[in-house]
mmCIF file of C-alpha atoms in Angstrom:
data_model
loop_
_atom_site.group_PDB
_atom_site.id
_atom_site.type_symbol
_atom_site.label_atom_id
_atom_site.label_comp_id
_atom_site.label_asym_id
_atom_site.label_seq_id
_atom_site.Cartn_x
_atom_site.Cartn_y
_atom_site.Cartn_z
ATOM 1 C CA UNK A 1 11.360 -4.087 6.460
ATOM 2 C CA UNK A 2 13.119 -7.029 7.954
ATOM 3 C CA UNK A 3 10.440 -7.728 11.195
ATOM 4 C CA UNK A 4 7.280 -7.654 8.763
ATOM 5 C CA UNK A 5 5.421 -6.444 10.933
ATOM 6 C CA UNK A 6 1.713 -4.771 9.710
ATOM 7 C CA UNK A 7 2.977 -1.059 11.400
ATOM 8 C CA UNK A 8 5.592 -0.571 8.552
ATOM 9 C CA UNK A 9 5.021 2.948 6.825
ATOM 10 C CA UNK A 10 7.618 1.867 4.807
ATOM 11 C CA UNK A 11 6.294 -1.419 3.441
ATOM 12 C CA UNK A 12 3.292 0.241 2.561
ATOM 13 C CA UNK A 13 4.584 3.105 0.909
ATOM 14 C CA UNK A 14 7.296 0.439 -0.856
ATOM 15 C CA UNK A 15 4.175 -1.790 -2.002
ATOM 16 C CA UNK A 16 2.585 0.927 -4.825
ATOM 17 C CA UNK A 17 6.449 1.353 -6.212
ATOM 18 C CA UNK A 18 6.668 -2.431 -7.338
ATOM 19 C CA UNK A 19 9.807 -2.627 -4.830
ATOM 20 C CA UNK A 20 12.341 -5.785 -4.596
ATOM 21 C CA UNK A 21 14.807 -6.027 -1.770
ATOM 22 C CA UNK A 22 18.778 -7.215 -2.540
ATOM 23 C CA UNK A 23 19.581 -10.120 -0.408
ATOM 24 C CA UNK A 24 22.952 -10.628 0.512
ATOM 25 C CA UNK A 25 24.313 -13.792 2.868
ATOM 26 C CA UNK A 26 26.505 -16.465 3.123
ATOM 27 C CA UNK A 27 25.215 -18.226 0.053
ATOM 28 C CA UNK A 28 25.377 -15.439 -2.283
ATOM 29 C CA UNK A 29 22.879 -13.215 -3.431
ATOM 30 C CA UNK A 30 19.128 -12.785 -4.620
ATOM 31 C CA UNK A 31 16.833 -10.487 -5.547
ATOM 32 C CA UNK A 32 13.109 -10.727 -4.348
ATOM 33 C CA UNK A 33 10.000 -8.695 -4.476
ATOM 34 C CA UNK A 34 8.618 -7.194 -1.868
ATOM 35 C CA UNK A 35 5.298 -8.996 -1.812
ATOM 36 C CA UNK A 36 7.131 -12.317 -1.952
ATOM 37 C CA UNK A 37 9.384 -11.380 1.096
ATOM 38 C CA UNK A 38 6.777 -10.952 3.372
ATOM 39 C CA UNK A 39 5.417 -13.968 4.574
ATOM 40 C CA UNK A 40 3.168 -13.876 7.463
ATOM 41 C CA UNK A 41 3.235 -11.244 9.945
ATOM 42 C CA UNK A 42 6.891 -11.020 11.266
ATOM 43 C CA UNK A 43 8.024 -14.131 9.154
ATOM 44 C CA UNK A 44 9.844 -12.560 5.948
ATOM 45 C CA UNK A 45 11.616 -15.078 3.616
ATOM 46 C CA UNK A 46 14.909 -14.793 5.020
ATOM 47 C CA UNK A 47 17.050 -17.198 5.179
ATOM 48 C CA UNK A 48 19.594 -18.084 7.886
ATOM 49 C CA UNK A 49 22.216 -15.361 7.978
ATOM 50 C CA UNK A 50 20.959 -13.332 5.074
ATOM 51 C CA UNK A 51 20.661 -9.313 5.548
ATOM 52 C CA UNK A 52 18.734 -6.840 3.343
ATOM 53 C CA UNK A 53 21.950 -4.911 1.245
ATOM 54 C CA UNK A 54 19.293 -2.859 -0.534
ATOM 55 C CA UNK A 55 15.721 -1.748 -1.644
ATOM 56 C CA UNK A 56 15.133 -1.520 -5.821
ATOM 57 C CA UNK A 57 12.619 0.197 -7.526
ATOM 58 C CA UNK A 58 12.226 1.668 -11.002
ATOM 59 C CA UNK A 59 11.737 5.139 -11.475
ATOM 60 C CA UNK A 60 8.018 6.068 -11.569
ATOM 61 C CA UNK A 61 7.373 7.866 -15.827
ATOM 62 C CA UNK A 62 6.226 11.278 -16.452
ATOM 63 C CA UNK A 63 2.569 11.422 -15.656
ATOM 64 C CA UNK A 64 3.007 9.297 -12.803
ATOM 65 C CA UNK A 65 2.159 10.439 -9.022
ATOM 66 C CA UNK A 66 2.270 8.779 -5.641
ATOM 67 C CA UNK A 67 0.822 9.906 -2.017
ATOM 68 C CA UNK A 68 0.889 8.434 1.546
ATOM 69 C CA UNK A 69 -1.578 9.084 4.014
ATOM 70 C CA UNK A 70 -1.839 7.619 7.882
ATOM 71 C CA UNK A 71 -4.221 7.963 10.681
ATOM 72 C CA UNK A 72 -3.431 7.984 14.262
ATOM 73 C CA UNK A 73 -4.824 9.796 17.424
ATOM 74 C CA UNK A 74 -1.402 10.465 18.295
ATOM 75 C CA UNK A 75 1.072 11.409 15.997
ATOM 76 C CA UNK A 76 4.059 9.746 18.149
ATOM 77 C CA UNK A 77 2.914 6.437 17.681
ATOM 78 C CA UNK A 78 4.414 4.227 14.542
ATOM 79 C CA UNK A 79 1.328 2.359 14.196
ATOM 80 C CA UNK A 80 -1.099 4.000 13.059
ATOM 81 C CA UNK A 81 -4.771 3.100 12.525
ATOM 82 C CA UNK A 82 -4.999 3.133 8.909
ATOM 83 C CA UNK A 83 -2.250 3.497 6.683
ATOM 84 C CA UNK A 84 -2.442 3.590 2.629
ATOM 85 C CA UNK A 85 -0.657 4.469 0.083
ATOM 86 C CA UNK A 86 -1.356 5.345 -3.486
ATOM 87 C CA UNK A 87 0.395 5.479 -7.303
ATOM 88 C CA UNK A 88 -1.588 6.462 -9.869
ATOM 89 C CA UNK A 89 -0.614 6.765 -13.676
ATOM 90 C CA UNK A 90 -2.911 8.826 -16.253
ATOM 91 C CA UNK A 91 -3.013 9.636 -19.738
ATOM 92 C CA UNK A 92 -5.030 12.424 -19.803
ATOM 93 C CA UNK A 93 -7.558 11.680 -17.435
ATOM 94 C CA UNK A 94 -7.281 8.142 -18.712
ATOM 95 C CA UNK A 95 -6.222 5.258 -15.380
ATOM 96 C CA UNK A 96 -3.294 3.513 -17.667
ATOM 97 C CA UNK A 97 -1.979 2.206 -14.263
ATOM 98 C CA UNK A 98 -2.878 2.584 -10.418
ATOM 99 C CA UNK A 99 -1.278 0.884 -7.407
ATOM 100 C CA UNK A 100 -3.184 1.169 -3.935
ATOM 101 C CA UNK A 101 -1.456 -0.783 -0.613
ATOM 102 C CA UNK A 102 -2.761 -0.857 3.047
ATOM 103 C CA UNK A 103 -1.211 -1.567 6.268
ATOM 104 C CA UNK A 104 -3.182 -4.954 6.682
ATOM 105 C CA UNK A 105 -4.950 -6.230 3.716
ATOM 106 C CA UNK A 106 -6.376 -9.605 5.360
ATOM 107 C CA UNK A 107 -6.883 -12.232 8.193
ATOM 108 C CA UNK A 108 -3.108 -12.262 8.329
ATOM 109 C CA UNK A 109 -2.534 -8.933 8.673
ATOM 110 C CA UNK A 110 0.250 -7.454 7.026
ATOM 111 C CA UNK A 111 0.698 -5.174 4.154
ATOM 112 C CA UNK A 112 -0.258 -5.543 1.216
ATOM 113 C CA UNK A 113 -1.597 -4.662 -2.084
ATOM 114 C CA UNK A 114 -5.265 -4.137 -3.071
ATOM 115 C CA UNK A 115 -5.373 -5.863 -6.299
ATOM 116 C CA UNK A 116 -9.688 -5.620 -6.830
ATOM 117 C CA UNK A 117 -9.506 -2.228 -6.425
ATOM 118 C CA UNK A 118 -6.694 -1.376 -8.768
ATOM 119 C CA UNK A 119 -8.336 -3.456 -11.515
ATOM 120 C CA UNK A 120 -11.528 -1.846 -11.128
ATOM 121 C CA UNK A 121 -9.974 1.693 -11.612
ATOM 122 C CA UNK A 122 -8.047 0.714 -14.633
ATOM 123 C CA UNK A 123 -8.804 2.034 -17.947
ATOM 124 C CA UNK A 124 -11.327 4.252 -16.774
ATOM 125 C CA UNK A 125 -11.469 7.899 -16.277
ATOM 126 C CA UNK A 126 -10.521 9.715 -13.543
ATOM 127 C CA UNK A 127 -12.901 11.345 -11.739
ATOM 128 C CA UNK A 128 -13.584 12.030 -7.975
ATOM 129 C CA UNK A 129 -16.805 10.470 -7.874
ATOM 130 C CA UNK A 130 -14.977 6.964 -9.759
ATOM 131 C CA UNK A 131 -12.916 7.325 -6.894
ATOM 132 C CA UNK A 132 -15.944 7.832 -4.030
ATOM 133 C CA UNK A 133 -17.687 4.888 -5.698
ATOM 134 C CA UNK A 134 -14.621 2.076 -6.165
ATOM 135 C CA UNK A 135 -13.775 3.151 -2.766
ATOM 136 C CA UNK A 136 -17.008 2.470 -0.880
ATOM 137 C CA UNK A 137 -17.846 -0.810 -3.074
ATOM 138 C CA UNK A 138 -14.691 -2.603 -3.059
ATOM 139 C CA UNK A 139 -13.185 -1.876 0.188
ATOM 140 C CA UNK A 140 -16.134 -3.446 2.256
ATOM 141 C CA UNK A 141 -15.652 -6.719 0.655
ATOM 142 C CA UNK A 142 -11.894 -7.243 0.243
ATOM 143 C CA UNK A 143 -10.578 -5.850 3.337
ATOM 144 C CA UNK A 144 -10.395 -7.452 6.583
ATOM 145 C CA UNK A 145 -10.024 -5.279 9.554
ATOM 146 C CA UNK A 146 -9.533 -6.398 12.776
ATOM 147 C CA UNK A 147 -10.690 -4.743 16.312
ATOM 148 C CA UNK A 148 -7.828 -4.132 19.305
ATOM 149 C CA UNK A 149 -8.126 -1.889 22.050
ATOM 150 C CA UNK A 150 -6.893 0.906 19.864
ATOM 151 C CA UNK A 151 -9.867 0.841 17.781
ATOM 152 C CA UNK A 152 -12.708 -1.479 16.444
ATOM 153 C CA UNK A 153 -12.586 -3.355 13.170
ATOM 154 C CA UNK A 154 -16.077 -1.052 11.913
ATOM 155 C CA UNK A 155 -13.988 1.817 12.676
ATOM 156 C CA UNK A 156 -10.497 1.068 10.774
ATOM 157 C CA UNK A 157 -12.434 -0.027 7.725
ATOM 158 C CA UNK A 158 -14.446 3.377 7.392
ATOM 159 C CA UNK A 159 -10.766 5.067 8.176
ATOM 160 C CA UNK A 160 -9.281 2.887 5.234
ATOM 161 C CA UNK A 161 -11.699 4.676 3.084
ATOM 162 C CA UNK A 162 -10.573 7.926 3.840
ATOM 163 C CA UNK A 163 -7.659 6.853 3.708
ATOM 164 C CA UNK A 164 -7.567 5.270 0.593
ATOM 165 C CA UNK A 165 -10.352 8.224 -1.301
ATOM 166 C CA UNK A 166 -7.080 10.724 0.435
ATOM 167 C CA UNK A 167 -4.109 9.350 -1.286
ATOM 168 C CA UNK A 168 -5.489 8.655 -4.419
ATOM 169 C CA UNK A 169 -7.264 12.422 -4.663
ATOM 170 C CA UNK A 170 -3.737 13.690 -3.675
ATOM 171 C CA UNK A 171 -1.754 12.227 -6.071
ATOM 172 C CA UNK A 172 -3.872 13.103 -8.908
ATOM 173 C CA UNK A 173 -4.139 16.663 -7.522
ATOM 174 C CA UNK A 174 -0.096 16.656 -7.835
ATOM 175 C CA UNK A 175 -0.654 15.790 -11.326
ATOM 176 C CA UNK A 176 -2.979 18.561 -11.794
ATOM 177 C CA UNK A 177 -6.172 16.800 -12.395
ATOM 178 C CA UNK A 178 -8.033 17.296 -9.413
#
C-alpha cells in the first residue's frame, strides 16, 4: 500500500470498501483515507518516519456483495492488465449503493475510484443489460488507458470493460440476483 504504485491488487480491492489506513510515527498518530493517501503514482502522503500500523474499514450490511477480477496473460505476474473491483448494495433489485475501482483511473495512473459510473448506476434497477450499457458508455469517456509494451491503451480499455461488466455481474450473482 505504502509504494502506490498502479499494480496494487490490494489498493484496488481496498478502494470499493471505503478503506482508511492508521498512521503511526514520531509525531503521533492519524487516520487517513485511502484515496487521500495516494498521491501520485509512488508518492503516498507519508510523512517522514511515519509507517502504516493498520488498514480500517467498516463492515459491508446485509445485502451487500463485493468481487475482484484481474487480467493477465500470465498468472505469475503482479501487474496485471486490467484490474477492477466491485461493491454493490441492493434493495431488492434496487442500486441503494455501488462502488467500482480500477487499477489506473487517469493520466496519472494509479488506482482509483470510478465515481461517473457509480452515480449513473445508483437508484436504478439492477439488471444485466443496465450493467452492459453503463459499462460501454461511461468507461470510454472517463478512463484513461495508457499503451506499454505489455499491451496497447485500445486494448486495456476494452479489458476494463470486461473487467468491470465481470465483477459487478459476480457480486450480484453472490447476492442471488443474477
Amino acid at each position: 500500500i505504502a509504494t502506490a504504485t498502479d499494480f496494487s491488487d490490494y489498493l484496488v480491492l481496498l478502494h470499493v470498501y471505503n478503506a482508511s489506513v492508521r498512521l503511526r510515527g514520531v509525531n503521533g498518530e492519524r487516520v487517513v483515507p485511502l484515496e487521500k493517501l495516494i498521491l501520485e503514482r509512488r508518492k503516498p502522503d507519508l510523512k517522514p518516519g511515519e509507517i502504516i500500523t493498520e488498514v480500517l474499514f467498516p463492515e459491508p450490511p446485509v445485502g451487500a456483495s463485493s468481487a475482484f477480477e484481474k487480467f493477465d496473460r500470465r498468472s505469475i505476474l503482479v501487474a496485471g492488465l486490467a484490474n477492477s473491483a466491485s461493491y454493490i448494495q441492493l434493495e431488492g433489485k434496487r442500486i441503494i449503493d455501488v462502488r467500482i475501482s480500477l487499477d489506473t483511473t487517469g493520466l496519472n495512473r494509479i488506482p482509483g475510484r470510478l465515481r461517473e459510473l457509480e452515480d449513473y448506476l445508483k437508484g436504478r434497477e439492477f439488471s444485466a443489460e443496465l450493467i452492459e450499457k453503463a459499462v460501454e458508455e461511461v468507461i470510454p469517456r472517463s478512463v484513461v488507458k495508457y499503451s506499454d509494451w505489455w499491451a496497447s491503451g485500445e486494448y486495456r480499455l476494452e479489458m476494463t470493460k470486461v473487467s468491470v461488466k465481470r465483477s459487478l455481474l459476480k457480486a450480484c450473482k453472490r447476492l442471488g440476483v443474477v
